[in-house]
Amino acid sequence: MINTRMKRALGRKGFVAAVAAGALFANAAGAQEKIVANGEVVRIQEYPGAILHISQWVAADKGFCEDHGIRCEMVQIPSGPVGLQALAAGSLEVTFASTEVTMQAASRGNDVQLIVGHSPDNIYTLSVHKDVPLPNKDKGYPAVMQDLKGLNVGVTARGSGTELQARGLFIGADMNPDDVTYIGVGSPGTAYPSFLARQIDAAMMFEPFATICRLQETCVDMVDLVGGEGPAEISALNGAFETYAARRDYIEENPVVVDAFIQAMTEATAWVNDSANFEELVEVVQGRFKLGDDIEDADNVLRELVRTNAPLYGVTIDRDAVKAFSDYLIQNELITDPVDPATFVYAKAPQP
C-alpha cells in the first residue's frame, strides 16, 4: 500500500507509476493461466435454423478456439435429447441444451457434467398463431393458458427443453399439461413452416422464431419467458438456463482440452457482449446464419436479432439455479432423486 509519506517522496509522476505498476502486478497475480491444448477437435452441437450459437461461432471464427489450441467444429443436431444421444455415442465432444434436459439424461445414466454456460436466463417464448381465439389474452398468465386447451403445441422434440417449459406453464396455471398435444417440429427453421401450415397452433421456441412471426404478423406472444413472464418456479431457474455439457469420462481424460474450451468460450462471450464489436459480430453471424428469402428487409432484421441477443450470453453457471432445476424436476415427477450441483457441474465451470 502506498501511504501519504511515500506519495510525497515519489512525487506525482512517481506515485502514478507506482500505482499503475501495483495494479499491473495485482492483475497478473490474479489472472488465470492461459490454457493451450494440442490441436484437438471439439465437436459442438448446433441447432439448424437457430441464431442461438453466436458465442460458439465467434469462438471458432474469430480465433479464440485456435488461440487455445483447439479446433471447434459445429455439428447440426436439431434438439437437446438427440444431441445428448450423440454425446453418449461419442459423435460429439460438447452438447448444448437447457439444463433440465441434460439433468434428466444424467438421471437416466448418461454420465455428463455441465462445463460452461451459454445463456444464464430463459430464452423461450410461447407464440400462438394469430387466428387462434384468445379470449383470456388480456388477463395474461396464467389465465391465458386456458385458451390453448385441446390445441397442438410445437416443440423442438418430445422430451426437449421446449416441451418441459411448456408443460411447466400449464402446471403453473393449475392445468393438466396433457390438455394439449405436443408435436416435435425441430428448430425454428422447420418449426415456422409447420406453424404457417397450421400443423401446430402454438410454438414454444427460441429465436429467430418469435421475431420472424411478429414481423410477419402471423403470431402473438402468449407468454414471454425471456421477459420474465410465467410462474415463479420457472423464473427460479434463471442463472443456469442453457448450458454446454460433456461426458464425465471425456472431461477426466481430456482436462486440458475442456479447460481450453472453457477459456475460449469465456473470451468469445466477452467479445460478443462488447457492443464495440457489433459490426464484426454481424459479419460473423452473416457467415453462419441466413434468414429466409420471404423475410422482408432481412439484413436489418438480422442486425436487430444480433443486437438484442448479444447481451443475453453468459458463461457462468449458478449452482443455486442448478439446485432449483433439480427441485423443479422432482416436483414435477420428471426425476426421482435430487441432483447435487457439486457433482453435476464441473468443478472448474465458471461461477457468477
Coordinates of C-alpha atoms in Angstrom, one line a residue:
M1 CA 0.0 0.0 0.0
I2 CA 1.3 3.5 -0.9
N3 CA 0.8 5.8 2.1
T4 CA 0.9 9.7 2.1
R5 CA 4.6 9.8 3.1
M6 CA 5.5 7.6 0.1
K7 CA 3.3 9.7 -2.2
R8 CA 5.2 12.8 -1.2
A9 CA 8.6 11.1 -1.6
L10 CA 7.8 9.7 -5.0
G11 CA 6.2 12.9 -6.4
R12 CA 3.1 13.0 -8.6
K13 CA 4.6 11.1 -11.6
G14 CA 6.3 8.6 -9.5
F15 CA 3.2 8.0 -7.5
V16 CA 1.1 7.4 -10.6
A17 CA 3.7 5.0 -11.9
A18 CA 3.8 3.1 -8.7
V19 CA 0.0 2.7 -8.6
A20 CA 0.0 1.5 -12.2
A21 CA 2.7 -1.0 -11.5
G22 CA 0.9 -2.2 -8.4
A23 CA -2.3 -2.6 -10.4
L24 CA -0.5 -4.5 -13.1
F25 CA 1.1 -6.8 -10.6
A26 CA -2.2 -7.4 -8.9
N27 CA -3.9 -8.2 -12.2
A28 CA -1.1 -10.5 -13.2
A29 CA -1.2 -12.3 -9.9
G30 CA -5.0 -12.8 -10.1
A31 CA -5.1 -13.6 -13.8
Q32 CA -5.9 -17.2 -14.8
E33 CA -3.2 -19.1 -16.5
K34 CA -3.8 -19.4 -20.2
I35 CA -4.5 -23.0 -21.2
V36 CA -3.5 -24.2 -24.7
A37 CA -4.3 -27.7 -25.9
N38 CA -2.6 -29.6 -28.7
G39 CA -4.9 -29.1 -31.7
E40 CA -7.7 -31.4 -30.6
V41 CA -11.0 -31.3 -32.4
V42 CA -14.0 -30.2 -30.3
R43 CA -17.3 -31.0 -32.0
I44 CA -20.1 -28.8 -30.7
Q45 CA -23.8 -29.2 -31.1
E46 CA -25.6 -26.6 -33.3
Y47 CA -29.4 -26.3 -33.8
P48 CA -30.1 -25.8 -37.5
G49 CA -32.0 -22.6 -38.3
A50 CA -31.4 -21.1 -34.9
I51 CA -29.4 -18.0 -34.0
L52 CA -28.5 -19.3 -30.6
H53 CA -24.9 -20.1 -31.4
I54 CA -23.4 -16.7 -31.7
S55 CA -20.8 -17.2 -29.0
Q56 CA -19.6 -20.5 -30.3
W57 CA -19.5 -19.2 -33.9
V58 CA -17.3 -16.3 -32.6
A59 CA -15.1 -18.7 -30.7
A60 CA -14.5 -20.6 -33.9
D61 CA -14.4 -17.8 -36.5
K62 CA -12.6 -15.1 -34.5
G63 CA -9.7 -17.3 -33.4
F64 CA -10.5 -17.9 -29.8
C65 CA -10.5 -21.7 -30.2
E66 CA -7.4 -21.7 -32.2
D67 CA -5.7 -19.4 -29.7
H68 CA -6.3 -22.1 -27.1
G69 CA -5.1 -24.9 -29.2
I70 CA -8.4 -26.5 -30.1
R71 CA -10.4 -26.8 -33.4
C72 CA -14.1 -26.0 -32.8
E73 CA -16.4 -27.7 -35.3
M74 CA -20.2 -27.3 -35.4
V75 CA -22.4 -30.4 -35.8
Q76 CA -26.0 -29.8 -36.6
I77 CA -28.4 -31.7 -34.4
P78 CA -32.0 -30.4 -34.0
S79 CA -32.8 -31.0 -30.3
G80 CA -31.2 -31.4 -26.9
P81 CA -32.3 -35.1 -26.4
V82 CA -30.8 -36.1 -29.7
G83 CA -27.6 -34.2 -29.0
L84 CA -27.2 -36.0 -25.7
Q85 CA -27.6 -39.3 -27.5
A86 CA -24.9 -38.2 -29.9
L87 CA -22.7 -37.2 -26.9
A88 CA -23.2 -40.6 -25.3
A89 CA -22.3 -42.3 -28.6
G90 CA -19.1 -40.3 -29.0
S91 CA -20.3 -38.3 -32.0
L92 CA -19.9 -35.0 -30.1
E93 CA -17.5 -33.7 -27.5
V94 CA -19.8 -30.9 -26.3
T95 CA -23.6 -30.8 -26.4
F96 CA -25.8 -27.8 -25.9
A97 CA -29.3 -27.9 -24.2
S98 CA -31.4 -26.4 -21.5
T99 CA -30.2 -27.6 -18.1
E100 CA -33.3 -29.7 -17.2
V101 CA -32.8 -31.8 -20.4
T102 CA -29.2 -32.5 -19.6
M103 CA -30.1 -33.2 -15.9
Q104 CA -32.8 -35.7 -16.9
A105 CA -30.4 -37.5 -19.2
A106 CA -27.9 -37.7 -16.3
S107 CA -30.5 -39.1 -14.0
R108 CA -31.1 -41.9 -16.6
G109 CA -27.5 -42.9 -16.7
N110 CA -25.9 -40.5 -19.3
D111 CA -22.9 -39.6 -17.1
V112 CA -22.4 -35.9 -18.1
Q113 CA -21.3 -32.7 -16.5
L114 CA -22.1 -29.1 -17.2
I115 CA -18.8 -27.4 -18.2
V116 CA -19.7 -23.8 -19.2
G117 CA -22.8 -21.6 -19.5
H118 CA -24.4 -20.4 -22.7
S119 CA -27.2 -18.0 -21.6
P120 CA -28.0 -17.8 -17.9
D121 CA -31.6 -16.8 -18.3
N122 CA -34.7 -18.2 -20.1
I123 CA -34.6 -17.9 -23.9
Y124 CA -38.1 -19.2 -24.8
T125 CA -41.3 -17.5 -26.0
L126 CA -44.7 -19.2 -26.3
S127 CA -46.1 -17.9 -29.6
V128 CA -49.6 -18.5 -30.8
H129 CA -51.0 -18.3 -34.3
K130 CA -52.9 -15.0 -34.9
D131 CA -56.0 -17.0 -35.9
V132 CA -56.3 -18.8 -32.6
P133 CA -59.0 -17.2 -30.4
L134 CA -57.6 -15.9 -27.2
P135 CA -60.5 -14.7 -25.0
N136 CA -58.2 -14.6 -22.0
K137 CA -55.3 -12.8 -23.6
D138 CA -55.8 -9.5 -21.8
K139 CA -55.8 -11.4 -18.4
G140 CA -52.3 -12.6 -19.1
Y141 CA -50.6 -15.6 -17.5
P142 CA -51.9 -17.9 -16.0
A143 CA -55.5 -17.4 -17.3
V144 CA -54.5 -17.2 -20.9
M145 CA -53.2 -20.8 -20.8
Q146 CA -56.9 -21.9 -20.8
D147 CA -57.1 -20.8 -24.4
L148 CA -54.7 -23.5 -25.6
K149 CA -56.8 -26.4 -24.3
G150 CA -57.2 -29.1 -27.0
L151 CA -54.7 -27.5 -29.4
N152 CA -51.4 -28.5 -30.9
V153 CA -48.2 -27.0 -29.4
G154 CA -45.0 -27.3 -31.4
V155 CA -41.7 -28.1 -29.6
T156 CA -38.3 -28.9 -31.0
A157 CA -38.7 -32.6 -30.0
R158 CA -40.6 -34.7 -27.5
G159 CA -38.8 -34.5 -24.1
S160 CA -36.9 -31.4 -25.1
G161 CA -36.5 -28.3 -23.0
T162 CA -39.1 -26.5 -25.1
E163 CA -41.7 -29.2 -24.1
L164 CA -40.7 -29.3 -20.5
Q165 CA -41.0 -25.5 -20.3
A166 CA -44.4 -25.6 -22.0
R167 CA -45.6 -28.2 -19.5
G168 CA -44.3 -26.1 -16.7
L169 CA -46.5 -23.2 -17.9
F170 CA -49.6 -25.4 -17.8
I171 CA -48.7 -26.8 -14.4
G172 CA -48.1 -23.3 -13.1
A173 CA -51.6 -22.4 -14.3
D174 CA -53.1 -25.4 -12.4
M175 CA -53.9 -27.2 -15.6
N176 CA -53.1 -30.7 -16.8
P177 CA -50.0 -30.4 -19.1
D178 CA -51.6 -33.0 -21.3
D179 CA -54.5 -30.8 -22.1
V180 CA -52.7 -30.1 -25.3
T181 CA -50.9 -32.2 -27.9
Y182 CA -47.1 -31.7 -28.2
I183 CA -45.6 -32.1 -31.7
G184 CA -41.9 -32.2 -32.5
V185 CA -41.2 -29.8 -35.3
G186 CA -37.5 -29.3 -35.0
S187 CA -35.6 -26.0 -34.7
P188 CA -37.1 -22.6 -35.8
G189 CA -36.1 -23.2 -39.4
T190 CA -38.5 -26.1 -39.7
A191 CA -40.9 -25.1 -36.9
Y192 CA -42.0 -21.9 -38.6
P193 CA -43.3 -23.5 -41.9
S194 CA -45.2 -26.0 -39.7
F195 CA -46.7 -23.1 -37.9
L196 CA -47.7 -21.3 -41.1
A197 CA -49.3 -24.5 -42.4
R198 CA -51.3 -24.8 -39.2
Q199 CA -49.9 -28.2 -38.3
I200 CA -49.4 -26.5 -34.9
D201 CA -51.4 -23.8 -33.3
A202 CA -48.7 -22.5 -31.0
A203 CA -44.9 -23.0 -30.5
M204 CA -42.6 -22.9 -27.6
M205 CA -39.4 -21.7 -29.4
F206 CA -36.3 -19.7 -29.3
E207 CA -35.1 -17.0 -31.7
P208 CA -35.5 -16.3 -34.5
F209 CA -39.0 -17.8 -34.4
A210 CA -40.7 -15.1 -32.3
T211 CA -39.1 -12.2 -34.1
I212 CA -40.0 -13.5 -37.5
C213 CA -43.6 -14.3 -36.7
R214 CA -44.0 -10.9 -35.1
L215 CA -42.6 -9.1 -38.1
Q216 CA -44.8 -11.1 -40.5
E217 CA -47.8 -10.6 -38.1
T218 CA -48.6 -14.3 -38.0
C219 CA -48.5 -14.7 -34.2
V220 CA -48.9 -13.1 -30.9
D221 CA -46.7 -13.6 -27.9
M222 CA -48.7 -15.6 -25.4
V223 CA -46.1 -15.9 -22.6
D224 CA -42.7 -14.2 -22.9
L225 CA -40.4 -16.2 -20.7
V226 CA -37.4 -14.0 -21.9
G227 CA -39.2 -11.0 -20.4
G228 CA -39.8 -12.8 -17.1
E229 CA -43.4 -13.9 -17.6
G230 CA -44.6 -17.2 -16.3
P231 CA -44.6 -19.0 -12.9
A232 CA -42.1 -18.3 -10.2
E233 CA -40.9 -21.9 -10.4
I234 CA -39.6 -21.3 -13.9
S235 CA -38.1 -17.9 -13.1
A236 CA -36.1 -19.6 -10.3
L237 CA -34.2 -21.5 -13.0
N238 CA -32.6 -18.3 -14.3
G239 CA -28.8 -18.4 -13.6
A240 CA -28.1 -21.7 -15.3
F241 CA -30.7 -22.0 -18.1
E242 CA -28.8 -23.0 -21.2
T243 CA -25.5 -24.8 -20.7
Y244 CA -22.8 -26.8 -22.5
A245 CA -22.0 -30.3 -21.3
A246 CA -19.5 -33.1 -21.9
R247 CA -19.2 -36.7 -20.8
R248 CA -17.6 -37.1 -17.4
D249 CA -15.1 -39.7 -18.8
Y250 CA -14.1 -37.3 -21.6
I251 CA -13.6 -34.5 -19.1
E252 CA -11.4 -36.8 -16.9
E253 CA -9.4 -38.0 -19.9
N254 CA -9.0 -34.6 -21.6
P255 CA -8.9 -31.9 -18.8
V256 CA -6.6 -29.6 -20.8
V257 CA -9.0 -29.6 -23.8
V258 CA -12.0 -29.0 -21.6
D259 CA -10.3 -26.1 -19.8
A260 CA -9.1 -24.7 -23.1
F261 CA -12.7 -24.8 -24.4
I262 CA -14.0 -23.0 -21.3
Q263 CA -11.4 -20.3 -21.7
A264 CA -12.1 -19.9 -25.4
M265 CA -15.9 -19.6 -24.8
T266 CA -15.3 -17.2 -21.9
E267 CA -13.3 -14.9 -24.1
A268 CA -15.6 -15.2 -27.1
T269 CA -18.6 -14.4 -24.9
A270 CA -17.0 -11.3 -23.5
W271 CA -16.3 -10.3 -27.1
V272 CA -19.9 -10.9 -28.1
N273 CA -21.1 -8.8 -25.1
D274 CA -19.0 -5.8 -26.1
S275 CA -21.1 -3.5 -28.2
A276 CA -17.9 -2.1 -29.8
N277 CA -17.6 -5.3 -31.7
F278 CA -21.2 -5.1 -33.2
E279 CA -20.3 -4.7 -36.8
E280 CA -17.8 -7.5 -36.8
L281 CA -20.2 -9.6 -34.9
V282 CA -22.9 -9.1 -37.6
E283 CA -20.3 -10.3 -40.2
V284 CA -19.7 -13.5 -38.2
V285 CA -23.4 -14.2 -37.9
Q286 CA -24.0 -13.5 -41.6
G287 CA -21.4 -16.1 -42.5
R288 CA -23.2 -18.7 -40.4
F289 CA -26.9 -17.9 -40.5
K290 CA -29.4 -16.8 -43.1
L291 CA -33.0 -15.7 -42.9
G292 CA -35.4 -16.9 -45.5
D293 CA -36.0 -15.1 -48.7
D294 CA -39.5 -14.4 -47.6
I295 CA -38.3 -12.1 -44.8
E296 CA -38.7 -8.5 -45.8
D297 CA -35.7 -6.3 -45.1
A298 CA -33.8 -9.4 -44.0
D299 CA -30.5 -7.6 -43.4
N300 CA -32.0 -5.2 -40.9
V301 CA -34.0 -8.0 -39.2
L302 CA -30.7 -9.9 -38.8
R303 CA -29.0 -6.9 -37.3
E304 CA -31.8 -6.4 -34.8
L305 CA -31.6 -10.1 -33.8
V306 CA -27.9 -9.8 -33.2
R307 CA -28.3 -6.6 -31.3
T308 CA -31.0 -8.0 -29.0
N309 CA -29.4 -11.4 -28.5
A310 CA -25.7 -10.5 -27.9
P311 CA -26.2 -9.2 -24.4
L312 CA -28.0 -12.4 -23.3
Y313 CA -24.9 -14.6 -23.5
G314 CA -23.0 -15.5 -20.3
V315 CA -20.7 -18.3 -19.3
T316 CA -21.4 -18.6 -15.6
I317 CA -23.4 -21.4 -14.0
D318 CA -25.2 -20.5 -10.8
R319 CA -25.1 -23.6 -8.6
D320 CA -28.2 -22.5 -6.7
A321 CA -30.1 -22.3 -10.0
V322 CA -28.9 -25.8 -10.8
K323 CA -30.3 -27.0 -7.5
A324 CA -33.6 -25.2 -8.4
F325 CA -33.6 -27.3 -11.6
S326 CA -33.3 -30.4 -9.5
D327 CA -36.1 -29.3 -7.2
Y328 CA -38.3 -28.4 -10.2
L329 CA -37.8 -31.7 -11.9
I330 CA -38.5 -33.7 -8.7
Q331 CA -41.6 -31.6 -8.0
N332 CA -42.9 -32.4 -11.5
E333 CA -42.0 -36.1 -11.1
L334 CA -39.5 -36.0 -14.0
I335 CA -36.7 -37.3 -11.9
T336 CA -36.8 -39.2 -8.6
D337 CA -33.5 -38.4 -6.9
P338 CA -32.0 -35.0 -6.2
V339 CA -29.1 -33.9 -8.4
D340 CA -26.1 -32.5 -6.5
P341 CA -24.7 -29.4 -8.2
A342 CA -21.3 -30.3 -6.7
T343 CA -21.1 -33.4 -8.9
F344 CA -23.3 -32.5 -11.8
V345 CA -21.3 -29.3 -12.6
Y346 CA -17.6 -29.5 -13.5
A347 CA -15.6 -28.0 -10.7
K348 CA -13.9 -25.5 -13.0
A349 CA -17.1 -24.3 -14.7
P350 CA -17.3 -20.5 -14.3
Q351 CA -19.4 -19.2 -11.4
P352 CA -21.2 -15.9 -11.0

